[in-house]
PDB file of C-alpha atoms in Angstrom:
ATOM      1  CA  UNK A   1     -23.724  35.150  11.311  1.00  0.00           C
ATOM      2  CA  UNK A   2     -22.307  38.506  12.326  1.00  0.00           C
ATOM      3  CA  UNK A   3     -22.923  38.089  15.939  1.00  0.00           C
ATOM      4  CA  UNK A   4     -22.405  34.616  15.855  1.00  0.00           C
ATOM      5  CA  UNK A   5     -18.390  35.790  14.557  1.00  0.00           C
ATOM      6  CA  UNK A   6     -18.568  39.051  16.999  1.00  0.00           C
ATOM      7  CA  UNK A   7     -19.055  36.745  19.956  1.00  0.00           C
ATOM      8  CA  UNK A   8     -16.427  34.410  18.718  1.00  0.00           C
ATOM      9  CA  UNK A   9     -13.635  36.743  19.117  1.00  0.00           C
ATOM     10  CA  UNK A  10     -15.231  38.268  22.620  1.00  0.00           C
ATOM     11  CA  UNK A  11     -14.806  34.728  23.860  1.00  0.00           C
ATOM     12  CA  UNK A  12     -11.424  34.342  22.515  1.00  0.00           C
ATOM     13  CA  UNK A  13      -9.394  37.111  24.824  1.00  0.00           C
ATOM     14  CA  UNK A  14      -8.354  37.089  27.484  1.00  0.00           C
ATOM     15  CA  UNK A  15     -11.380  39.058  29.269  1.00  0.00           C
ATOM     16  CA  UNK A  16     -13.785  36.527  27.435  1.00  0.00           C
ATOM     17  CA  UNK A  17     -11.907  33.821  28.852  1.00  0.00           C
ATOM     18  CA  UNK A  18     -11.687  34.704  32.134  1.00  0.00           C
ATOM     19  CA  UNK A  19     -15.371  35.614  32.486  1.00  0.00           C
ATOM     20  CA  UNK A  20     -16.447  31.998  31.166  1.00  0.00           C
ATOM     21  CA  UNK A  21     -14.244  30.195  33.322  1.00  0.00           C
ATOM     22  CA  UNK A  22     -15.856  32.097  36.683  1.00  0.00           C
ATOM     23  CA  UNK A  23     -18.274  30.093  37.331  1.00  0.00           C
ATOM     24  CA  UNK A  24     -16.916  26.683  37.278  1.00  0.00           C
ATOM     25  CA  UNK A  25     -17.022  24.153  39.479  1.00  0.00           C
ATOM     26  CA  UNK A  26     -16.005  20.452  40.226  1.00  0.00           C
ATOM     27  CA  UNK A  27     -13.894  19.039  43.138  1.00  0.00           C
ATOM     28  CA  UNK A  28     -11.129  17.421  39.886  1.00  0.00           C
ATOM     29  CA  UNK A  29     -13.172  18.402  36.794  1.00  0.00           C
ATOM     30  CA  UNK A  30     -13.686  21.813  35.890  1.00  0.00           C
ATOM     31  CA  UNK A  31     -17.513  22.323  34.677  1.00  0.00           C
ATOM     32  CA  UNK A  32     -19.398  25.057  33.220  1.00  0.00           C
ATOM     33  CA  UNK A  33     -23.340  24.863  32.776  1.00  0.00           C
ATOM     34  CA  UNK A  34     -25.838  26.791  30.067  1.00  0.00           C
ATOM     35  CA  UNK A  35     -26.606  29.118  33.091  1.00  0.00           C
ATOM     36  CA  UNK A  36     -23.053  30.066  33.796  1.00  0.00           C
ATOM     37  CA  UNK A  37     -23.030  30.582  29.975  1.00  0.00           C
ATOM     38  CA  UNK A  38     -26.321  32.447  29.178  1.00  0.00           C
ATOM     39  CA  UNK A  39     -25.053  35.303  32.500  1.00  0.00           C
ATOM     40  CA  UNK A  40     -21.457  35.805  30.841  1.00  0.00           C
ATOM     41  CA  UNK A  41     -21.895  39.365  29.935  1.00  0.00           C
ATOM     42  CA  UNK A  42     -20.480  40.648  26.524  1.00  0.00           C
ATOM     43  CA  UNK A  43     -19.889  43.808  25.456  1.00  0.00           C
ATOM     44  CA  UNK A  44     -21.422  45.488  22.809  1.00  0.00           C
ATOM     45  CA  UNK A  45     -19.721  47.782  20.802  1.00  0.00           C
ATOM     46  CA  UNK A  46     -20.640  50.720  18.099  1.00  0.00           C
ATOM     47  CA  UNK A  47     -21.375  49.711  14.933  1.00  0.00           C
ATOM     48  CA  UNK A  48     -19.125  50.541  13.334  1.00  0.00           C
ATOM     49  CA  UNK A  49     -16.528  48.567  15.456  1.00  0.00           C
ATOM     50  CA  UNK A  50     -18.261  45.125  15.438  1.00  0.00           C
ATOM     51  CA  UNK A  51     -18.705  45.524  11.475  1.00  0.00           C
ATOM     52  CA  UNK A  52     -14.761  45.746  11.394  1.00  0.00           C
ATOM     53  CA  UNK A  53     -14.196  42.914  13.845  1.00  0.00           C
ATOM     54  CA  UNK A  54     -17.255  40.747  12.028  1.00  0.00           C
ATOM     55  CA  UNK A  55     -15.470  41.275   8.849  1.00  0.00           C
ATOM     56  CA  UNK A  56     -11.748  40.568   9.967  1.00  0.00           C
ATOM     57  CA  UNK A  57     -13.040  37.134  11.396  1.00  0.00           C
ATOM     58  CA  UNK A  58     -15.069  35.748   8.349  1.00  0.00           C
ATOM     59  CA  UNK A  59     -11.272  36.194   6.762  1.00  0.00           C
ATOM     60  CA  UNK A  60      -9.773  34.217   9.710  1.00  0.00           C
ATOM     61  CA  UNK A  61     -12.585  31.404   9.629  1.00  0.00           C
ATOM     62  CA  UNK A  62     -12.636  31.624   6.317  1.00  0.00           C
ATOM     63  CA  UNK A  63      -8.825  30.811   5.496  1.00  0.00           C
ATOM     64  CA  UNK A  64      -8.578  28.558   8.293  1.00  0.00           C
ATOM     65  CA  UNK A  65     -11.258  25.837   6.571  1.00  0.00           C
ATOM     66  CA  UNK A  66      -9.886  26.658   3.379  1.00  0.00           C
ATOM     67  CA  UNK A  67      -6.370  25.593   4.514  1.00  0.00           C
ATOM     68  CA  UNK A  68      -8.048  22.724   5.939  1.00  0.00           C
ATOM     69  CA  UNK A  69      -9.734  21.718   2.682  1.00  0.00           C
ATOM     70  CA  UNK A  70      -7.013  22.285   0.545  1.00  0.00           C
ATOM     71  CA  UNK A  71      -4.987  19.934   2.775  1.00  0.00           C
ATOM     72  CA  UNK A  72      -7.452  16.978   2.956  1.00  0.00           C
ATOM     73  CA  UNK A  73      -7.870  17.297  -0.935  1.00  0.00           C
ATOM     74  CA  UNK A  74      -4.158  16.745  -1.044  1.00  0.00           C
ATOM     75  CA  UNK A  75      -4.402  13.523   0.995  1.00  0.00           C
ATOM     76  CA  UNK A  76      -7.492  12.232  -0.492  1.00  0.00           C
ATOM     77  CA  UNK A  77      -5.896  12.649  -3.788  1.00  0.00           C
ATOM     78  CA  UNK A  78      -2.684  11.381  -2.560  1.00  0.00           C
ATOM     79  CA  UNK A  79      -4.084   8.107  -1.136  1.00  0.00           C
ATOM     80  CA  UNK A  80      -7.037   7.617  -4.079  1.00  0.00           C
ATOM     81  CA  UNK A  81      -3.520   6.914  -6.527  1.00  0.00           C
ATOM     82  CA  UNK A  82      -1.947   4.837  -4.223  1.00  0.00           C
ATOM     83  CA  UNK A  83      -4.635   2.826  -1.906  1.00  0.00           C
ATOM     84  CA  UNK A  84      -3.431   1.728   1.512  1.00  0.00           C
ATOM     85  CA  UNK A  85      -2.725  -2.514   1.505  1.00  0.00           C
ATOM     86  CA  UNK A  86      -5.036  -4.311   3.247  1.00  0.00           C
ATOM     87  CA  UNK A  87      -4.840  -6.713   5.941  1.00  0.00           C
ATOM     88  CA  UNK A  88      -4.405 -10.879   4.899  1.00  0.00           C
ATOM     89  CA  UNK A  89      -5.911 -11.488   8.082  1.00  0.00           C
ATOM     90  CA  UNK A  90      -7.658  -9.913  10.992  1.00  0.00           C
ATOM     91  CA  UNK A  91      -5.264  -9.145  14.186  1.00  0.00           C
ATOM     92  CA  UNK A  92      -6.923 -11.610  16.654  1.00  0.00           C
ATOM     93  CA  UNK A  93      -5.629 -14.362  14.830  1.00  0.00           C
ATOM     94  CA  UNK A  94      -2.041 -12.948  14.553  1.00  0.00           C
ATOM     95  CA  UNK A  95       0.479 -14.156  11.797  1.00  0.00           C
ATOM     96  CA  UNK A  96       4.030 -16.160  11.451  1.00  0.00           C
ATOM     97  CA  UNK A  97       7.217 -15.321  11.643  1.00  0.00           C
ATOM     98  CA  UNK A  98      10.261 -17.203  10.902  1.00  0.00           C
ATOM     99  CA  UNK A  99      13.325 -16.616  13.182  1.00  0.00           C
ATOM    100  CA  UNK A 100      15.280 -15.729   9.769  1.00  0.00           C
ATOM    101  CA  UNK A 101      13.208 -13.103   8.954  1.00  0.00           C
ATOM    102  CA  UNK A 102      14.045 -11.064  12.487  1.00  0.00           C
ATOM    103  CA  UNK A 103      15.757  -8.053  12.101  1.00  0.00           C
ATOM    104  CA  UNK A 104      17.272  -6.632  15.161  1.00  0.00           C
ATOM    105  CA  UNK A 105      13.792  -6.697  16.768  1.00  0.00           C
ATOM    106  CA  UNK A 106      11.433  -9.426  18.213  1.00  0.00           C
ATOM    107  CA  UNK A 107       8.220  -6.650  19.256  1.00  0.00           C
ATOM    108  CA  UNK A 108       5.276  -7.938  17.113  1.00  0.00           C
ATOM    109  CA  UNK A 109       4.078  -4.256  15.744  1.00  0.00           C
ATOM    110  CA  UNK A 110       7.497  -4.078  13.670  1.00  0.00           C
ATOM    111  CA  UNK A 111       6.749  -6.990  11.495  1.00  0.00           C
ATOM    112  CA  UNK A 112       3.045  -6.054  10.682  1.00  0.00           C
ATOM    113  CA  UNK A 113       2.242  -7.781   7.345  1.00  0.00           C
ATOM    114  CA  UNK A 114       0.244  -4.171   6.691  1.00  0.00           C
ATOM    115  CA  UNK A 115       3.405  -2.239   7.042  1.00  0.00           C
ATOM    116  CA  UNK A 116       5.100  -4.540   4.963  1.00  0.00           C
ATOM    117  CA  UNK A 117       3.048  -4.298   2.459  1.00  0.00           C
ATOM    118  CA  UNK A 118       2.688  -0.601   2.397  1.00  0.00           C
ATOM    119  CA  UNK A 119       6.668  -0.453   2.795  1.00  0.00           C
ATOM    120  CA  UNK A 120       7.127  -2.650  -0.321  1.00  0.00           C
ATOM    121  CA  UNK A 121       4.021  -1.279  -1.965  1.00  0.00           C
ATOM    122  CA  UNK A 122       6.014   2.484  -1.815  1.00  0.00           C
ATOM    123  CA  UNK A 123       9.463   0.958  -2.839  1.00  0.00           C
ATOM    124  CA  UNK A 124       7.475  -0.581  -5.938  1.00  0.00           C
ATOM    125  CA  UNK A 125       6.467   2.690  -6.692  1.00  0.00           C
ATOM    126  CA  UNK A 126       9.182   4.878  -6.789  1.00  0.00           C
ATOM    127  CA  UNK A 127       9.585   5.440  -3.311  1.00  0.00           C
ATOM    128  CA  UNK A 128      12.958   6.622  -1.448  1.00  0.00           C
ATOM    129  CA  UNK A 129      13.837   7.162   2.331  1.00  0.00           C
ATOM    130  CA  UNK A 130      12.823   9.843   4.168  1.00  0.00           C
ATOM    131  CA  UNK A 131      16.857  10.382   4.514  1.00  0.00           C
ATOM    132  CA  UNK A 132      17.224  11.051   0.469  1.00  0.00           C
ATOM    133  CA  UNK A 133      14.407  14.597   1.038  1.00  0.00           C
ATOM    134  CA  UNK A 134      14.755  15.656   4.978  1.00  0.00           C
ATOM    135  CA  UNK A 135      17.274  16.078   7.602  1.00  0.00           C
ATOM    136  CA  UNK A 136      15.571  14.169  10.977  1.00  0.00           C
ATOM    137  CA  UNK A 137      16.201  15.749  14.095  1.00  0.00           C
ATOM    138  CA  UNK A 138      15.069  15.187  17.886  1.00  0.00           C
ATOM    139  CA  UNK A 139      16.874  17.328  20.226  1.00  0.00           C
ATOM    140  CA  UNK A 140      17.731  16.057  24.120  1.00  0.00           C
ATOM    141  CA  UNK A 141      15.836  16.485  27.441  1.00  0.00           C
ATOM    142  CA  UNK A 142      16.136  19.928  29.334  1.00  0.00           C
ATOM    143  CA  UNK A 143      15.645  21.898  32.376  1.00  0.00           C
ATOM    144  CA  UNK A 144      12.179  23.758  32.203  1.00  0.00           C
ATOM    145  CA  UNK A 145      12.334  27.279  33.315  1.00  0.00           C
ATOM    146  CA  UNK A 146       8.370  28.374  32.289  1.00  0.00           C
ATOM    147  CA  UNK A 147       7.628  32.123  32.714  1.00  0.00           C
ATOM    148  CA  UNK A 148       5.337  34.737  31.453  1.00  0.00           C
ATOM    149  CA  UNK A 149       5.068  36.011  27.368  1.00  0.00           C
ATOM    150  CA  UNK A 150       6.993  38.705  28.082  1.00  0.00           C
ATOM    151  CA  UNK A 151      10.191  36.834  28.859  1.00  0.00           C
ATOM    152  CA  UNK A 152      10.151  34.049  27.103  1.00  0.00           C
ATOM    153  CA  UNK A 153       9.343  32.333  23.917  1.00  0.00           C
ATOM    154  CA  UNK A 154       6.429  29.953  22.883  1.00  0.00           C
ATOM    155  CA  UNK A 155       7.455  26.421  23.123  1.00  0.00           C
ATOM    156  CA  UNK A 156       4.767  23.397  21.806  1.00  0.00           C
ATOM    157  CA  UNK A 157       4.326  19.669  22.808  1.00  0.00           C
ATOM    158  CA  UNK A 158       3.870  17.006  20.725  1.00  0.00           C
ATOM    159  CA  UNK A 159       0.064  17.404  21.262  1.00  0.00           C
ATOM    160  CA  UNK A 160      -0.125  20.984  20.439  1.00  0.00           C
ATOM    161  CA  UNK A 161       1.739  21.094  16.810  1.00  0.00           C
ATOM    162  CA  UNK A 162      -1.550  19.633  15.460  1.00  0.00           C
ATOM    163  CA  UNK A 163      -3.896  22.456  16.919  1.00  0.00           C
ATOM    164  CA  UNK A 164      -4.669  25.323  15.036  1.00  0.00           C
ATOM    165  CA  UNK A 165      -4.690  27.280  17.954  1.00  0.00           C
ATOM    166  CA  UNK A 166      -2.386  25.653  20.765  1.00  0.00           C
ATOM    167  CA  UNK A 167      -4.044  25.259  24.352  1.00  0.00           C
ATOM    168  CA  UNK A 168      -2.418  26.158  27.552  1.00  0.00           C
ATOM    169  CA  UNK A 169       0.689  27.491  25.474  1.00  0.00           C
ATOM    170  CA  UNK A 170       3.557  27.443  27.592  1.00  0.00           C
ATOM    171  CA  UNK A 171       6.495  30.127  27.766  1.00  0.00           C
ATOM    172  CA  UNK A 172       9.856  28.979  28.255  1.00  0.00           C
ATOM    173  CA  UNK A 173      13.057  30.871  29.093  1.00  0.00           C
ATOM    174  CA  UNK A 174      16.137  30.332  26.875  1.00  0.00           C
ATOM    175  CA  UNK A 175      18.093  29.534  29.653  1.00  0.00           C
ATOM    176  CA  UNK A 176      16.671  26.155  29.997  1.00  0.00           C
ATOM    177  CA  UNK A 177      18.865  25.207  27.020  1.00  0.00           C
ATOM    178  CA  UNK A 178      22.628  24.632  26.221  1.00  0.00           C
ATOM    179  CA  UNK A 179      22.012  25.659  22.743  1.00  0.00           C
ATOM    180  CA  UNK A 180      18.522  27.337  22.328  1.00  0.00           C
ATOM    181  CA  UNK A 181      18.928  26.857  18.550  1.00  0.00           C
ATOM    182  CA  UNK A 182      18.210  23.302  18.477  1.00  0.00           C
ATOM    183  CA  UNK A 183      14.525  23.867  19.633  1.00  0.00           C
ATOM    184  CA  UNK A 184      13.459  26.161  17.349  1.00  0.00           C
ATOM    185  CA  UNK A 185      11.550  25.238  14.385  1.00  0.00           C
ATOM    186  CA  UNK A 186      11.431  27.350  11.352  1.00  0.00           C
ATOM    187  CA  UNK A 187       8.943  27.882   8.668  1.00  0.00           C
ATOM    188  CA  UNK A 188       8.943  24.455   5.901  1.00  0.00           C
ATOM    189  CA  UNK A 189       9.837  22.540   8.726  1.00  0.00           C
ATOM    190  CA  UNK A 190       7.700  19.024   9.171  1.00  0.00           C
ATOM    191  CA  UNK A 191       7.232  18.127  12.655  1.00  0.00           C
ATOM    192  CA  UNK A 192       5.472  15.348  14.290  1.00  0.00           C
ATOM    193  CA  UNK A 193       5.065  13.874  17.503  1.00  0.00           C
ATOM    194  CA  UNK A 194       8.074  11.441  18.655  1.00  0.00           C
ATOM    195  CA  UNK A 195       6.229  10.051  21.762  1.00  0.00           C
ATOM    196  CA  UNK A 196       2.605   9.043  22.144  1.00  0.00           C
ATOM    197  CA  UNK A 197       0.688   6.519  21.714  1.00  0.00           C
ATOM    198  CA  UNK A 198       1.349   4.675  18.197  1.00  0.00           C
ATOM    199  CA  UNK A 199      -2.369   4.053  17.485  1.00  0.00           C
ATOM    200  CA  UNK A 200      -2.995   7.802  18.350  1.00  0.00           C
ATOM    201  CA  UNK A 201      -1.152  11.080  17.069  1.00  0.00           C
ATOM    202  CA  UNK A 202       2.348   9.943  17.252  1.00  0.00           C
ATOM    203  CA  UNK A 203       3.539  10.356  13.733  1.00  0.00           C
ATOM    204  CA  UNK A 204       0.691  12.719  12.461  1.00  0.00           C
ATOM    205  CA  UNK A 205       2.732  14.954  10.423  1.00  0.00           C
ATOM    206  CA  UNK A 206       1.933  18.893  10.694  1.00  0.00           C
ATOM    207  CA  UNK A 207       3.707  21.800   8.706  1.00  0.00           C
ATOM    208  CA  UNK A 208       5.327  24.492  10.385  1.00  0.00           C
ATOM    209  CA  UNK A 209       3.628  27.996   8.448  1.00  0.00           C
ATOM    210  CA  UNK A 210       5.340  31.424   8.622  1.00  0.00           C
ATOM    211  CA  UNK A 211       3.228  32.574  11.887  1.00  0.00           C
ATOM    212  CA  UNK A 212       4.856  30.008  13.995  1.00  0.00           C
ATOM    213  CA  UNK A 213       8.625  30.524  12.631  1.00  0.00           C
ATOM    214  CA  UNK A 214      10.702  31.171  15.449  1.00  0.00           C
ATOM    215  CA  UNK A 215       8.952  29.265  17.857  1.00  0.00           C
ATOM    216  CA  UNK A 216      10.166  26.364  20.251  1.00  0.00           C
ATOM    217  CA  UNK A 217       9.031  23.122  20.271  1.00  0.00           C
ATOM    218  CA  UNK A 218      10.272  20.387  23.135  1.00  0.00           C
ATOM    219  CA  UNK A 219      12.239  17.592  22.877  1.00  0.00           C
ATOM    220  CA  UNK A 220       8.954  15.179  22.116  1.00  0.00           C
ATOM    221  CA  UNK A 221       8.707  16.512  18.798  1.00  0.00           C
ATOM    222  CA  UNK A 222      10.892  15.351  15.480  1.00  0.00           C
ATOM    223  CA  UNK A 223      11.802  17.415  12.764  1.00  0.00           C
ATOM    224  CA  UNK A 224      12.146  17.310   9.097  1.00  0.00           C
ATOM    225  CA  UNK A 225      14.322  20.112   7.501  1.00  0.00           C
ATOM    226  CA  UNK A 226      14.131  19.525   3.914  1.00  0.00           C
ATOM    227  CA  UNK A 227      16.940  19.052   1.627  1.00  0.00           C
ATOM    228  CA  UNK A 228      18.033  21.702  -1.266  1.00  0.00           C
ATOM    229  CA  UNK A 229      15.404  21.718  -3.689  1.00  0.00           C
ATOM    230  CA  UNK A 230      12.937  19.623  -1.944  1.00  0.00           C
ATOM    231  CA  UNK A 231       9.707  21.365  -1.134  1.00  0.00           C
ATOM    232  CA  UNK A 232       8.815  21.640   2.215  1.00  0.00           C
ATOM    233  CA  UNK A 233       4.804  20.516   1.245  1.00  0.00           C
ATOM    234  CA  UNK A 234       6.520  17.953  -0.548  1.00  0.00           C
ATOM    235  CA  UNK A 235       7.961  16.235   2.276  1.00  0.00           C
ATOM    236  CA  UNK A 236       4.822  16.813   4.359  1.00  0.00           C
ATOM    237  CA  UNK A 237       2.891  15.509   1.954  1.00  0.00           C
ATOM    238  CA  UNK A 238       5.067  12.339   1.929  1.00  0.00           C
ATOM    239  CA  UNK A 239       4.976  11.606   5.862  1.00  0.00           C
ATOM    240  CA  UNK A 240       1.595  12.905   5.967  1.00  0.00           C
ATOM    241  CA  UNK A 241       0.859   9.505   4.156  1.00  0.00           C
ATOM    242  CA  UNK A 242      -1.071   6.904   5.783  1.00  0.00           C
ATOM    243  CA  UNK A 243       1.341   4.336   4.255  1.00  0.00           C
ATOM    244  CA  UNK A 244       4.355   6.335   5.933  1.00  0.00           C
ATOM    245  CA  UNK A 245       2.768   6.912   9.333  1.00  0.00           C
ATOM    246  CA  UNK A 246       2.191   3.143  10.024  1.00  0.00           C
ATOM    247  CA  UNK A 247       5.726   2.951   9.405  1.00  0.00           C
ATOM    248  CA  UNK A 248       6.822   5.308  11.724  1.00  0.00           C
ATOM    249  CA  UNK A 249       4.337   4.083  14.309  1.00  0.00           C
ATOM    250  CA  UNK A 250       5.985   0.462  13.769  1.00  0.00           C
ATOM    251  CA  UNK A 251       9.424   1.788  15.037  1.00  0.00           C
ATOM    252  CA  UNK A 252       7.854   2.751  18.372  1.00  0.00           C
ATOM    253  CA  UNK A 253       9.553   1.517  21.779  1.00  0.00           C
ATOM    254  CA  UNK A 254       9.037   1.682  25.228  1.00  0.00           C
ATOM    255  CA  UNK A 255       7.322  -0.081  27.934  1.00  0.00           C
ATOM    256  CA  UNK A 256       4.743   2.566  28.650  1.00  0.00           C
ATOM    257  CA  UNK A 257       4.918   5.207  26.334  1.00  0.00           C
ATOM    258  CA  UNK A 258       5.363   4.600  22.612  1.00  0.00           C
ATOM    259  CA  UNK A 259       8.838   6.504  21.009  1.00  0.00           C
ATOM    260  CA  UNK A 260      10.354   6.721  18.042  1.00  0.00           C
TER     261      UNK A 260
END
């Protein structure tokens, strides 16, 4: 176990990194093999040293699954008091609708009898608006100017808000903004994906924790600010929901990729 959480960290900077990525190969694909693998040489440090680094990363892996846990619990015990609707009929063989009971739309995803039975399933229940707990906001499109760590701030996609620890983070100068402010996100925050794919992460709620405070996130991701007295895990909680992420993903438009 100790080496198996020594080489973990080796791997993870930068000089780990580097060295496994040397030796791969793959005219569009980049590939490594076991061989490339097995002659990646790590260092091996006194004693004393690894025991130190060993010990700080059982903490790390150690919080990180007991966050995860924790959070699963929370939606397992969420959804085991109020079980998602299920379907009258299987999708292949579709389902009515009268012209009176179009609302403004005529896309076939926004009248699915599952999210209107989860929608009046939550009303039934007690349920409000997202409006009556959080703030929504989705700032506007910008100029890009990427550059190093050093001169810029961390800025995550859509894709990366739901990684524990982002890949092929991005720096991005506040110059590319009119008002810099509007893309940061701030600890309590619940953010989500506003583009995507409906039947894939769009609207897969993730809570913005103290570590990331401060950090950008582009104009493909929505946020929640939470009203006085609401608690932020509260509201995550709610959206988190599978009832409340079908509806979400049933507001999607677009012709090729799915926004909300």
């Amino acid at each position: 176990e100790a080496i198996r959480a020594y080489a973990l960290v080796f791997m993870k900077t930068p000089t780990g990194r580097a060295l496994l990525r040397r030796g791969k190969s793959g005219s569009v694909i980049d590939h490594l093999t076991t061989a490339d693998i097995a002659a990646t040489p790590v260092p091996i440090l006194p004693i004393e040293m690894r025991q130190e680094i060993v010990e700080i990363a059982g903490q790390s892996i150690h919080a990180a699954a007991e966050a995860r846990i924790r959070l699963r619990n929370l939606l397992a015990a969420q959804e085991a008091n109020l079980p998602v609707p299920g379907r009258s009929r299987i999708l292949s063989r579709g389902w009515t609708m009268q012209s009176g009971g179009l609302h403004g739309r005529i896309d076939a995803a926004y009248y699915d009898p599952l999210v209107t039975a989860a929608r009046a399933q939550l009303a039934a229940t007690g349920g409000v608006r997202c409006g009556e707990i959080a703030q929504a906001s989705l700032p506007t499109r910008y100029k890009r100017y990427y550059v190093s760590g050093a001169f810029g701030r961390p800025i995550l996609s859509g894709r990366q808000i739901l990684q524990i620890e982002p890949i092929n983070l991005r720096f991005v100068s506040d110059r590319s903004f009119r008002e810099p402010d509007r893309y940061v996100i701030r600890s309590g925050m619940t953010i989500f994906g506003a583009d995507g794919r409906a039947e894939g992460g769009q609207g897969t709620a993730a809570l913005v924790t103290q570590d990331r405070s401060g950090w950008l996130a582009s104009n493909h991701v929505m946020r929640l600010v939470p009203h006085s007295g609401v608690r932020p895990g509260a509201v995550w909680l709610a959206v988190a929901a599978r009832q409340s992420k079908a509806q979400i993903n049933a507001l999607s438009f677009g012709s090729v990729v799915d926004q909300v």
